XYZ file of C-alpha atoms in Angstrom:
711
model
C -20.702 31.841 -18.845
C -20.752 29.276 -16.317
C -22.514 25.491 -15.928
C -23.320 24.225 -13.111
C -20.413 22.670 -11.443
C -18.940 18.686 -12.760
C -20.513 15.597 -10.593
C -18.114 12.598 -8.459
C -18.908 10.913 -12.209
C -17.926 13.355 -14.263
C -14.983 13.729 -12.796
C -13.862 10.621 -12.523
C -14.755 9.935 -15.950
C -12.167 12.834 -17.077
C -9.918 11.341 -14.421
C -9.632 8.142 -16.534
C -9.417 9.747 -19.756
C -5.598 12.235 -18.669
C -4.598 8.158 -17.557
C -5.594 6.310 -20.607
C -3.625 9.821 -22.560
C -1.307 9.110 -20.582
C -0.274 5.299 -20.744
C -1.816 4.293 -24.297
C 1.478 5.227 -26.261
C 3.894 2.959 -23.822
C 1.309 0.194 -23.803
C 1.397 -3.172 -25.129
C -2.424 -3.963 -26.729
C -4.367 -4.118 -29.453
C -6.916 -1.991 -27.822
C -7.972 1.744 -29.147
C -7.242 5.010 -26.959
C -11.102 5.002 -25.669
C -11.604 1.300 -24.984
C -8.440 1.672 -23.235
C -10.051 4.411 -20.940
C -13.175 2.221 -20.419
C -10.902 -0.146 -19.021
C -9.224 1.946 -16.754
C -12.441 3.624 -15.775
C -12.954 1.122 -12.865
C -9.509 1.154 -11.865
C -9.539 4.486 -11.586
C -13.242 3.720 -8.795
C -11.202 1.925 -6.816
C -8.701 4.582 -6.357
C -11.301 7.506 -6.101
C -13.097 4.614 -3.031
C -9.693 3.905 -1.394
C -8.221 7.636 -1.211
C -11.933 7.982 0.163
C -12.746 5.103 2.378
C -12.669 5.521 6.352
C -9.562 3.141 6.948
C -6.626 2.452 3.813
C -6.710 -0.452 2.677
C -3.042 -1.522 0.736
C -5.263 -3.895 -0.974
C -7.099 -1.664 -3.372
C -3.723 0.350 -4.685
C -2.235 -3.405 -5.201
C -4.913 -4.672 -7.092
C -5.198 -1.872 -9.166
C -1.777 -2.705 -10.252
C -2.158 -5.918 -10.612
C -4.863 -4.975 -12.598
C -2.255 -2.700 -14.789
C 0.047 -5.824 -16.394
C -3.615 -7.711 -16.793
C -4.195 -5.557 -19.883
C -0.573 -5.427 -20.556
C 0.253 -1.851 -19.511
C 3.620 -3.808 -18.340
C 6.202 -1.514 -20.154
C 7.888 0.214 -16.369
C 7.269 3.498 -18.233
C 3.692 2.067 -18.015
C 3.642 2.027 -14.653
C 5.983 5.446 -13.975
C 3.312 7.630 -16.052
C 0.752 5.796 -14.076
C 1.778 7.112 -10.513
C 2.646 10.420 -12.148
C -1.210 10.532 -12.983
C -2.775 9.529 -9.505
C 0.221 11.675 -8.040
C -1.232 14.561 -9.763
C -4.800 14.138 -10.276
C -6.481 12.163 -8.359
C -6.694 13.904 -5.176
C -7.712 16.831 -7.624
C -10.697 15.162 -8.687
C -11.743 12.598 -6.694
C -10.797 14.580 -3.476
C -14.108 16.067 -3.256
C -13.764 18.168 -0.014
C -11.093 16.137 2.316
C -8.777 16.912 4.410
C -5.923 17.609 1.767
C -2.630 17.042 3.773
C -4.556 13.946 4.820
C -5.743 12.295 0.987
C -2.165 13.356 -0.907
C -1.224 11.534 2.307
C -3.776 8.727 1.236
C -2.390 8.817 -1.687
C 1.385 8.397 -1.914
C 0.162 5.391 0.071
C -2.220 4.241 -2.813
C 1.071 4.786 -5.130
C 3.673 2.104 -3.373
C 0.677 0.467 -2.669
C -0.532 0.615 -6.979
C 3.501 -0.407 -7.162
C 3.652 -2.948 -4.975
C 1.300 -4.456 -6.862
C 2.400 -3.678 -10.196
C 5.886 -5.740 -9.497
C 3.899 -8.798 -8.084
C 1.437 -9.156 -10.578
C 4.665 -8.917 -13.265
C 7.049 -11.385 -11.267
C 4.328 -14.429 -11.491
C 3.452 -13.238 -15.109
C 7.575 -13.678 -15.358
C 8.117 -16.831 -13.312
C 4.633 -18.420 -15.807
C 6.378 -17.923 -18.627
C 9.219 -19.178 -17.080
C 7.875 -21.987 -16.320
C 6.775 -22.757 -19.739
C 9.844 -21.664 -21.576
C 11.966 -24.571 -19.017
C 8.629 -26.659 -19.448
C 9.506 -26.208 -23.703
C 13.334 -26.587 -23.014
C 12.627 -29.968 -20.910
C 10.513 -31.121 -23.811
C 12.898 -30.748 -26.435
C 15.398 -32.228 -23.642
C 13.307 -35.878 -24.412
C 12.465 -35.262 -28.101
C 16.353 -34.363 -29.003
C 16.817 -37.981 -27.958
C 13.971 -38.506 -30.514
C 14.606 -36.967 -32.694
C 17.292 -34.177 -33.348
C 16.646 -32.565 -36.359
C 13.304 -31.838 -35.450
C 14.371 -31.260 -31.998
C 16.578 -28.719 -33.152
C 14.945 -26.111 -34.676
C 12.125 -26.233 -32.491
C 14.907 -25.591 -29.582
C 16.827 -22.715 -31.606
C 13.864 -20.787 -32.001
C 13.221 -21.329 -28.442
C 16.274 -20.724 -27.526
C 16.780 -17.687 -30.133
C 13.277 -15.903 -29.148
C 12.920 -16.566 -25.418
C 12.460 -12.785 -23.308
C 14.537 -15.151 -20.469
C 18.488 -15.874 -20.778
C 19.142 -18.958 -21.763
C 21.939 -20.418 -20.916
C 24.011 -24.027 -21.582
C 26.841 -25.581 -19.996
C 28.277 -29.306 -19.412
C 28.756 -30.422 -16.379
C 32.928 -29.128 -15.705
C 30.887 -25.529 -15.609
C 32.041 -24.733 -19.329
C 29.198 -22.114 -20.507
C 28.527 -23.839 -24.182
C 25.618 -21.596 -25.032
C 24.016 -18.682 -24.527
C 20.851 -16.384 -25.909
C 21.219 -13.210 -27.285
C 18.864 -12.392 -23.982
C 21.471 -13.961 -21.349
C 23.775 -11.444 -23.147
C 21.495 -8.259 -23.138
C 21.400 -8.857 -19.229
C 25.536 -9.293 -19.200
C 26.485 -6.234 -20.716
C 26.289 -7.801 -24.430
C 29.669 -9.982 -24.890
C 29.637 -13.363 -25.676
C 33.365 -13.426 -25.206
C 32.965 -11.595 -21.264
C 30.248 -14.529 -20.813
C 31.564 -17.657 -22.631
C 34.462 -16.806 -21.413
C 34.341 -17.514 -17.777
C 32.917 -20.898 -16.647
C 29.790 -21.901 -14.127
C 32.098 -21.578 -9.972
C 33.986 -18.832 -11.029
C 30.098 -17.198 -10.670
C 30.109 -16.324 -7.389
C 29.342 -12.911 -5.575
C 29.055 -11.891 -2.144
C 25.428 -11.810 -1.278
C 24.560 -16.070 -2.777
C 22.738 -17.433 -0.288
C 24.838 -20.559 1.153
C 22.576 -22.964 0.016
C 23.636 -21.878 -3.539
C 26.451 -23.740 -4.115
C 24.899 -26.504 -2.459
C 22.563 -27.097 -4.974
C 24.755 -26.591 -7.452
C 26.971 -29.640 -7.034
C 23.935 -32.223 -5.942
C 22.394 -30.229 -9.641
C 25.550 -31.848 -11.284
C 26.397 -34.819 -9.684
C 22.774 -35.694 -10.782
C 21.209 -36.146 -7.247
C 18.849 -33.297 -8.156
C 16.530 -32.876 -11.053
C 16.721 -28.724 -10.918
C 16.686 -25.707 -8.346
C 15.213 -22.246 -8.553
C 16.901 -19.359 -6.841
C 17.887 -16.142 -6.956
C 21.203 -15.166 -7.125
C 23.126 -11.837 -8.049
C 26.634 -11.738 -10.828
C 28.601 -8.697 -11.348
C 28.543 -7.712 -14.768
C 31.346 -6.816 -16.605
C 31.658 -3.303 -15.356
C 31.364 -4.689 -11.652
C 27.274 -3.131 -11.155
C 24.994 -6.552 -9.676
C 22.913 -8.084 -11.856
C 20.036 -9.513 -9.908
C 18.245 -12.350 -11.626
C 15.389 -15.202 -10.820
C 17.412 -18.677 -11.447
C 16.583 -21.779 -12.993
C 18.858 -24.449 -13.069
C 17.300 -27.534 -14.614
C 20.075 -31.750 -15.196
C 19.481 -32.002 -19.083
C 20.305 -36.610 -19.142
C 21.273 -37.810 -22.480
C 18.892 -40.750 -24.118
C 20.189 -43.380 -21.479
C 19.625 -41.198 -18.257
C 23.103 -40.077 -17.479
C 24.024 -36.384 -16.563
C 25.121 -34.480 -19.361
C 24.352 -30.046 -19.395
C 22.393 -28.004 -17.152
C 20.324 -25.692 -18.822
C 20.356 -22.221 -16.744
C 17.475 -20.112 -16.800
C 17.796 -16.457 -15.892
C 14.899 -13.376 -15.166
C 16.479 -10.491 -14.595
C 14.898 -8.870 -11.396
C 17.503 -5.915 -10.835
C 15.425 -2.914 -11.056
C 12.596 -5.163 -9.256
C 14.280 -5.109 -6.928
C 15.416 -1.379 -6.332
C 11.869 -0.953 -6.645
C 11.247 -3.658 -3.879
C 14.306 -1.610 -1.684
C 13.038 1.709 -2.537
C 10.022 0.697 -1.330
C 11.451 -1.373 2.233
C 13.060 2.040 2.872
C 10.082 4.253 2.917
C 8.689 1.767 4.692
C 11.366 1.177 7.671
C 12.110 4.856 7.603
C 10.729 7.922 9.041
C 9.684 11.103 6.092
C 10.765 13.523 7.443
C 14.001 12.887 9.313
C 15.230 10.057 7.220
C 16.012 8.140 10.341
C 14.834 4.347 11.118
C 10.764 4.532 11.956
C 9.327 2.520 15.060
C 9.396 -0.491 12.412
C 13.279 -0.911 11.867
C 13.943 0.014 15.222
C 11.134 -2.992 17.004
C 13.089 -5.125 14.118
C 16.410 -3.811 15.836
C 15.447 -3.949 19.089
C 13.913 -7.017 19.100
C 17.273 -8.912 17.697
C 18.910 -7.013 20.239
C 17.059 -8.482 23.761
C 16.785 -11.627 21.691
C 20.639 -11.853 21.390
C 23.253 -14.593 22.615
C 24.428 -15.523 26.313
C 27.125 -13.090 26.468
C 24.972 -10.060 25.057
C 24.422 -7.458 26.145
C 22.144 -3.780 25.050
C 21.663 -0.757 26.091
C 18.114 2.410 25.217
C 18.110 5.311 25.566
C 14.343 6.961 25.566
C 14.437 10.685 24.470
C 12.061 13.029 24.385
C 12.322 16.703 23.663
C 10.864 19.211 26.835
C 8.969 21.769 25.762
C 8.583 20.524 21.877
C 4.548 21.177 22.274
C 5.342 25.357 22.828
C 7.684 25.661 20.058
C 4.916 24.267 17.740
C 2.033 26.312 19.505
C 4.328 29.879 19.345
C 6.272 29.720 15.984
C 4.085 26.762 13.942
C 4.861 23.584 12.651
C 6.988 24.145 10.098
C 10.130 24.944 12.024
C 8.800 22.056 14.760
C 9.708 20.172 11.757
C 13.315 22.022 11.285
C 14.032 21.753 14.674
C 13.388 17.402 14.530
C 15.536 17.565 11.638
C 18.512 19.190 13.299
C 17.449 17.663 16.239
C 18.237 14.556 14.417
C 21.233 14.666 12.499
C 22.992 16.004 16.009
C 21.420 12.189 16.954
C 23.266 10.646 13.786
C 26.461 11.623 15.082
C 26.182 10.107 18.416
C 25.959 7.172 17.024
C 28.078 6.152 15.107
C 29.966 3.196 16.049
C 28.914 -0.797 15.435
C 25.707 -2.436 16.798
C 24.325 1.791 17.390
C 21.652 3.086 15.744
C 19.334 5.895 16.188
C 15.380 6.183 15.117
C 12.541 8.051 15.661
C 9.423 6.773 16.954
C 6.999 9.479 16.258
C 6.185 13.414 17.634
C 9.380 14.298 19.416
C 10.594 10.676 20.664
C 13.637 9.475 19.928
C 15.956 6.320 20.412
C 19.548 5.518 20.460
C 19.842 1.800 21.277
C 23.737 -0.001 21.543
C 24.617 -3.302 21.519
C 27.424 -5.538 22.835
C 29.330 -6.965 25.659
C 29.541 -3.771 27.074
C 26.777 -1.771 26.599
C 27.055 -1.039 30.581
C 29.450 1.997 29.765
C 28.865 2.843 26.221
C 25.018 3.360 26.903
C 26.007 6.062 29.239
C 28.336 7.101 27.542
C 25.949 7.444 24.516
C 23.137 9.497 26.247
C 26.086 11.957 27.726
C 26.689 12.232 23.467
C 22.912 13.565 23.324
C 22.491 15.114 26.313
C 26.183 17.283 24.959
C 25.078 17.394 21.626
C 21.662 19.024 22.325
C 23.012 21.685 24.112
C 23.919 23.921 21.110
C 21.120 26.386 20.254
C 18.889 25.909 17.278
C 18.505 29.250 14.865
C 15.477 28.839 13.123
C 14.016 32.163 11.379
C 16.598 33.844 12.967
C 15.979 32.645 16.025
C 17.789 30.740 18.734
C 15.759 28.078 20.019
C 17.247 25.798 23.580
C 16.685 22.335 23.116
C 16.134 20.181 26.433
C 15.426 17.004 26.067
C 14.526 14.437 29.085
C 16.356 10.309 28.645
C 15.377 6.969 29.746
C 17.842 4.051 29.757
C 17.435 0.471 30.148
C 20.411 -1.618 30.011
C 20.492 -5.105 30.450
C 21.310 -8.912 29.036
C 19.774 -10.285 25.672
C 17.222 -12.618 26.390
C 15.808 -11.660 29.891
C 13.075 -9.298 28.158
C 11.119 -8.559 25.173
C 10.877 -5.812 23.487
C 7.330 -4.560 24.467
C 9.252 -4.491 27.577
C 12.208 -2.842 27.598
C 10.509 -0.044 25.109
C 7.904 0.312 27.924
C 10.140 0.777 30.892
C 12.754 2.755 29.219
C 9.630 5.164 28.839
C 8.427 5.247 32.405
C 12.179 6.578 33.215
C 11.709 9.191 30.434
C 8.993 10.232 32.054
C 10.513 9.818 35.007
C 13.501 12.265 33.702
C 11.277 14.792 33.413
C 9.323 14.558 36.121
C 12.271 15.422 38.111
C 12.646 18.914 35.962
C 13.987 17.667 32.276
C 17.167 18.014 30.742
C 18.632 15.180 32.006
C 18.607 11.264 32.142
C 17.950 8.458 34.555
C 18.644 4.886 35.108
C 15.696 1.763 34.472
C 14.471 0.919 38.433
C 12.636 -1.780 38.398
C 10.860 -0.797 41.748
C 9.329 2.829 40.496
C 8.547 0.915 36.859
C 6.450 -1.721 39.629
C 5.004 1.730 41.060
C 4.089 3.487 37.497
C 2.975 0.426 36.186
C 0.654 0.123 39.181
C 0.101 3.588 39.011
C -1.867 3.580 36.185
C -3.615 0.291 36.776
C -4.843 1.585 39.282
C -6.000 4.689 36.765
C -7.769 2.621 34.919
C -9.610 0.886 37.869
C -10.558 3.651 38.919
C -14.008 4.584 37.044
C -15.822 1.227 37.572
C -13.945 0.585 40.925
C -16.549 3.440 42.215
C -19.831 2.016 40.278
C -18.788 -1.122 42.294
C -18.937 0.520 44.931
C -15.537 -0.785 46.320
C -14.163 2.897 47.981
C -15.800 2.832 52.326
C -15.144 6.459 55.060
C -13.184 6.191 57.715
C -13.856 8.697 60.193
C -11.204 9.744 62.676
C -12.347 12.354 65.680
C -12.471 15.768 66.369
C -11.789 16.732 70.415
C -12.180 20.240 71.932
C -8.952 20.150 74.075
C -10.998 22.327 76.491
C -12.856 19.598 77.784
C -11.730 16.600 75.448
C -15.681 16.212 74.591
C -16.313 14.439 71.055
C -16.757 17.483 68.648
C -16.992 15.737 64.856
C -15.402 13.918 62.789
C -13.006 14.114 59.047
C -14.260 11.658 56.608
C -11.096 9.771 55.216
C -11.979 7.968 52.372
C -10.753 4.226 51.422
C -10.483 2.384 48.398
C -10.560 -1.209 48.907
C -9.157 -2.745 45.497
C -9.657 -6.390 44.396
C -5.388 -7.337 44.415
C -3.740 -4.869 46.695
C -6.068 -4.513 49.270
C -7.186 -1.297 51.480
C -5.569 1.431 50.238
C -5.495 5.246 51.472
C -5.840 8.696 49.596
C -2.354 9.305 48.784
C -2.666 6.764 46.287
C -5.356 7.242 44.691
C -6.946 10.358 45.309
C -4.016 12.720 42.749
C -5.430 9.640 39.739
C -8.875 10.463 40.606
C -7.198 14.917 39.714
C -5.460 13.690 37.581
C -8.291 11.799 34.970
C -11.341 14.329 36.571
C -12.911 10.959 38.174
C -12.213 13.743 42.132
C -15.450 15.512 41.144
C -18.238 11.896 41.575
C -16.152 10.589 44.326
C -16.122 13.812 45.643
C -20.038 14.177 45.817
C -19.921 10.334 46.705
C -17.915 11.518 49.844
C -19.898 14.265 50.701
C -23.124 12.752 50.194
C -22.157 9.493 52.331
C -20.287 12.331 55.223
C -24.107 14.477 55.110
C -25.429 11.095 55.649
C -23.809 9.554 58.065
C -23.388 12.707 60.409
C -27.597 12.756 60.269
C -27.562 8.955 61.776
C -25.233 10.371 64.557
C -27.805 13.172 65.576
C -30.188 10.910 64.998
C -29.206 8.421 67.010
C -26.724 9.781 69.703
C -28.936 13.285 70.189
C -28.626 13.826 73.752
C -24.462 13.513 73.591
C -24.745 17.414 71.651
C -23.875 17.762 67.823
C -21.593 16.063 65.781
C -19.363 17.547 62.951
C -18.405 16.519 59.602
C -15.444 17.344 57.405
C -15.096 16.587 53.838
C -12.241 17.234 52.433
C -12.065 19.174 48.698
C -9.742 18.716 46.087
C -8.696 21.195 43.765
C -10.483 20.116 41.306
C -13.928 20.427 42.910
C -13.540 24.317 43.722
C -13.394 24.670 40.073
C -16.151 22.582 39.128
C -18.984 24.661 38.696
C -22.351 22.492 40.426
C -19.811 22.468 43.454
C -22.598 24.688 45.659
C -25.960 23.041 44.082
C -23.995 19.558 45.376
C -24.216 20.834 48.380
C -27.522 21.811 48.876
C -28.840 19.149 47.183
C -26.920 16.463 49.534
C -28.212 19.060 52.433
C -31.613 18.911 52.122
C -31.889 15.907 51.076
C -30.471 14.470 53.981
C -31.878 16.620 56.464
C -28.600 18.371 57.864
C -28.063 21.725 58.836
C -24.735 23.605 56.973
C -23.697 24.569 60.052
C -22.891 20.662 60.593
C -20.758 20.428 57.822
C -16.671 21.874 57.783
C -15.152 21.635 54.202
C -11.880 21.727 54.260
C -9.888 23.553 51.603
C -5.005 22.564 51.316
C -3.929 26.041 51.738
C -1.352 25.311 48.276
C -5.044 25.402 46.629
C -5.987 28.614 47.624
C -2.804 30.594 47.299
C -2.846 33.603 44.448
C -6.521 32.531 44.218
C -9.207 35.113 42.657
C -13.022 35.930 42.889
C -14.083 33.259 40.199
C -12.771 30.538 42.565
C -13.311 32.176 46.150
C -16.688 32.706 45.032
C -18.207 29.862 45.274
C -16.619 29.094 48.715
C -18.030 32.195 50.089
C -21.168 31.465 48.994
C -21.153 27.871 50.874
C -20.132 30.109 54.095
C -22.433 32.522 53.570
C -25.170 29.681 53.457
C -23.586 29.027 57.271
C -20.929 26.000 56.036
C -17.440 25.851 57.798
C -14.534 26.511 55.943
C -11.279 24.904 57.369
C -8.156 26.207 55.203
C -6.003 22.741 55.212
C -2.240 22.039 56.584
C -1.776 25.574 57.373
C 1.839 26.882 57.268
C 2.695 24.680 54.618
C 1.657 26.768 51.683
C 4.307 29.805 51.928
C 1.081 31.451 51.770
C 0.962 35.759 52.027
C -0.370 36.038 56.222
C -2.359 38.700 55.020
C -4.403 36.667 52.443
C -6.102 35.204 55.581
C -8.086 38.620 55.408
C -10.104 37.641 52.207
C -10.873 33.992 51.882
C -14.130 32.727 53.864
C -11.920 30.552 55.914
C -14.074 30.062 59.520
C -10.929 27.442 61.038
C -7.272 27.079 60.539
C -6.100 23.194 60.426
C -1.755 24.011 61.660
C -0.166 21.344 59.719
C 1.239 18.535 61.933
C 5.414 19.337 60.741
C 4.497 22.636 63.624
C 3.888 20.324 66.321
C 5.646 17.554 66.097
C 8.268 19.034 68.469
C 6.372 19.084 70.989
C 5.696 15.448 71.317
C 9.110 15.748 73.209
C 9.090 17.410 77.077
C 11.548 19.327 77.465
C 8.865 20.842 73.951
C 10.914 22.552 71.301
C 10.655 26.544 72.334
C 10.449 27.871 68.676
C 7.556 24.821 67.543
C 6.301 26.562 70.711
C 6.443 30.301 70.218
C 5.351 28.961 65.991
C 1.894 27.500 67.454
C 1.558 30.432 69.948
C 2.323 33.524 66.977
C -0.638 31.387 64.542
C -2.720 30.835 67.551
C -3.050 34.467 68.591
C -3.455 35.647 64.115
C -6.102 33.006 64.065
C -7.950 34.209 66.861
C -7.287 37.530 66.265
C -9.277 36.980 63.322
C -11.851 35.107 64.252
C -10.548 31.804 62.577
C -11.476 28.804 65.095
C -7.429 25.916 65.470
C -7.373 22.210 65.246
C -4.742 21.121 64.969
C -3.750 17.532 63.878
C -1.656 14.743 63.942
C -1.457 14.730 68.094
C 0.074 11.329 69.660
C 1.217 12.050 72.677
C -1.114 13.872 75.897
C 2.266 15.881 76.454
C 1.381 17.317 72.782
C -1.843 17.480 73.900
C -1.460 19.628 76.624
C 0.578 22.049 75.403
C -1.565 22.484 72.916
C -4.471 23.213 75.226
C -2.044 25.644 76.770
C -1.756 27.353 73.987
C -5.130 28.057 73.242
C -5.861 25.747 70.398
C -9.821 24.683 69.819
C -9.782 21.086 68.593
C -7.674 18.605 67.590
C -7.110 15.054 65.967
C -4.634 12.270 66.150
C -3.508 8.781 66.800
C -3.832 10.382 70.730
C -7.410 10.158 70.017
C -8.526 7.860 68.285
C -7.413 6.507 64.371
C -9.885 6.643 61.593
C -12.115 4.226 61.733
C -16.085 3.249 61.350
C -18.927 5.045 61.798
C -19.501 3.291 64.860
C -16.278 3.927 66.707
C -17.149 7.583 66.845
C -20.934 6.808 68.455
C -19.496 5.123 71.820
C -16.050 8.238 71.958
C -18.849 10.243 71.857
C -21.116 8.581 74.199
C -17.681 7.572 76.442
C -17.310 12.170 76.785
C -21.139 12.176 76.862
C -20.946 10.148 80.600
C -18.375 10.928 81.726
């Protein structure tokens, strides 16, 4: 028989019950177990809320840790049991239907925050007790001068009953008295403590000011000082303490004794070190993480004038494929193996390896000769990746691309250095991967400029920063202006006029090419209609508009074209859409379908840059094109006299093939009269190039058309 499922409040109370039962046996409290449960219930609710909060708040966990101390659960075992309880039951009873892996990660971070809050609160409580004892000791010193016998009994009670270590020494450093707590800190041997003088208690980790403060105190120049100090126990282990030393004066005010109060902070220090390690090291590979790496990098790039640094930024090639095909567990094992190999490559002083995240690693070297060392480090990394990694019976080939930045300290900040390394790494990846490249300030500047242009593109279209120039298409038979090709330009506020080669690839990458291409088509069709209205006597002028591969796959291409032609009142026969040959290599029927529909409407389709895509000439029979635009590389040999005979044969063959398929031939890049005449003799139909006119405003095309019309 089953009842209704427990609600959130019931599950929360059950979690609080389990918590109270775990902690109660080690809690120093007069409360009953049910009363302690009531005290823990709001703490459990705070953990539950922090677990399900949109963003992680470490303060919530720290508050719970501090509240445990306030509830007299100060025994370290109480913290340990609380953390075990949270780890085992918080997600189970308070996680509800959330993503389990994310909730467990959040739970682990809450445990760290609880430990930090517990340690901080315990330290503040101990310091308060220490201050009270110190004050009592100072008061006792004054009482000794006035009433020795009364103060002796009082001081002895404080001295022997204190939970912190207390020691008294003369000004020469001879230890006169120690209490039981201090003896326990040093292993319980009074002879081992009293047999040594204070100046002998040195430790390699002593701060520079520790013994300077001591000398000032015994000379009477200072009344007290407080430091963190380490001591050696008799067994050689380290004892870390919060040490307060005060000067005791006699009734006449002359320095007489020194009083030391010690709080054992060894366990808390180890806890802090563990938390620090977890905060600065990657949980999967054990390598330093981004936080620790940035600390080291900042120190390296801000070093002295004679210091240099070298940075290798590694990204694995094709790692996503491994994750997608073999799963994330295999990907994690691969990352661990790569981390181990990288660690073995950076063992010299001044070298470190870190994981930034994902499959990105960095290796840093510092010193006076990093120009040579960083290249050697990159070579070692590439060689370390050569051997395949065996995972689940498979041999996985590991490849990586490395960007190297090297230079003197003091010239660049860590963020700028890392950005340059990142840019250089992607340059190595773009060059085929499995290689390393050296940073190039000019290449960095180009990449930064590309990024700036990419982010500015959407707003540029809204602000009307694009404009169109037109280059005439001339009929080779009679020299008349046949039409024009529309060429988009960007009037950038900082960089001036940019040609399409600067921003069209960026627009294709971001998807902005679709709205930009629609705008170009609309403006060009409108301009063609205006030409027809103003210069009807000179004959109809056609407009050629380029289509990018992204536009070909956009489902709205045909409808957008139809809508624009109808809205502007231009016949379909007056429009020619140019598509690069490379975009149609291997095109299937789905890709060709919109082009066929446009061709059936009367729109001409031109195959642009013909001859650069290595396409099968037999494909021309299945493509819905009516014009071939011959790439300028075929006609450059005709600019000189006599023309290159090989180029003549190639162009003659292409023209013959095109005409046999009822295709017109347009030639780009015509720059001389001899070149134009030779192309006319070979049978080319139309041409464009600087010989006729550079791209310009639409008015220039009117002038050329009128000149042709009037002879």
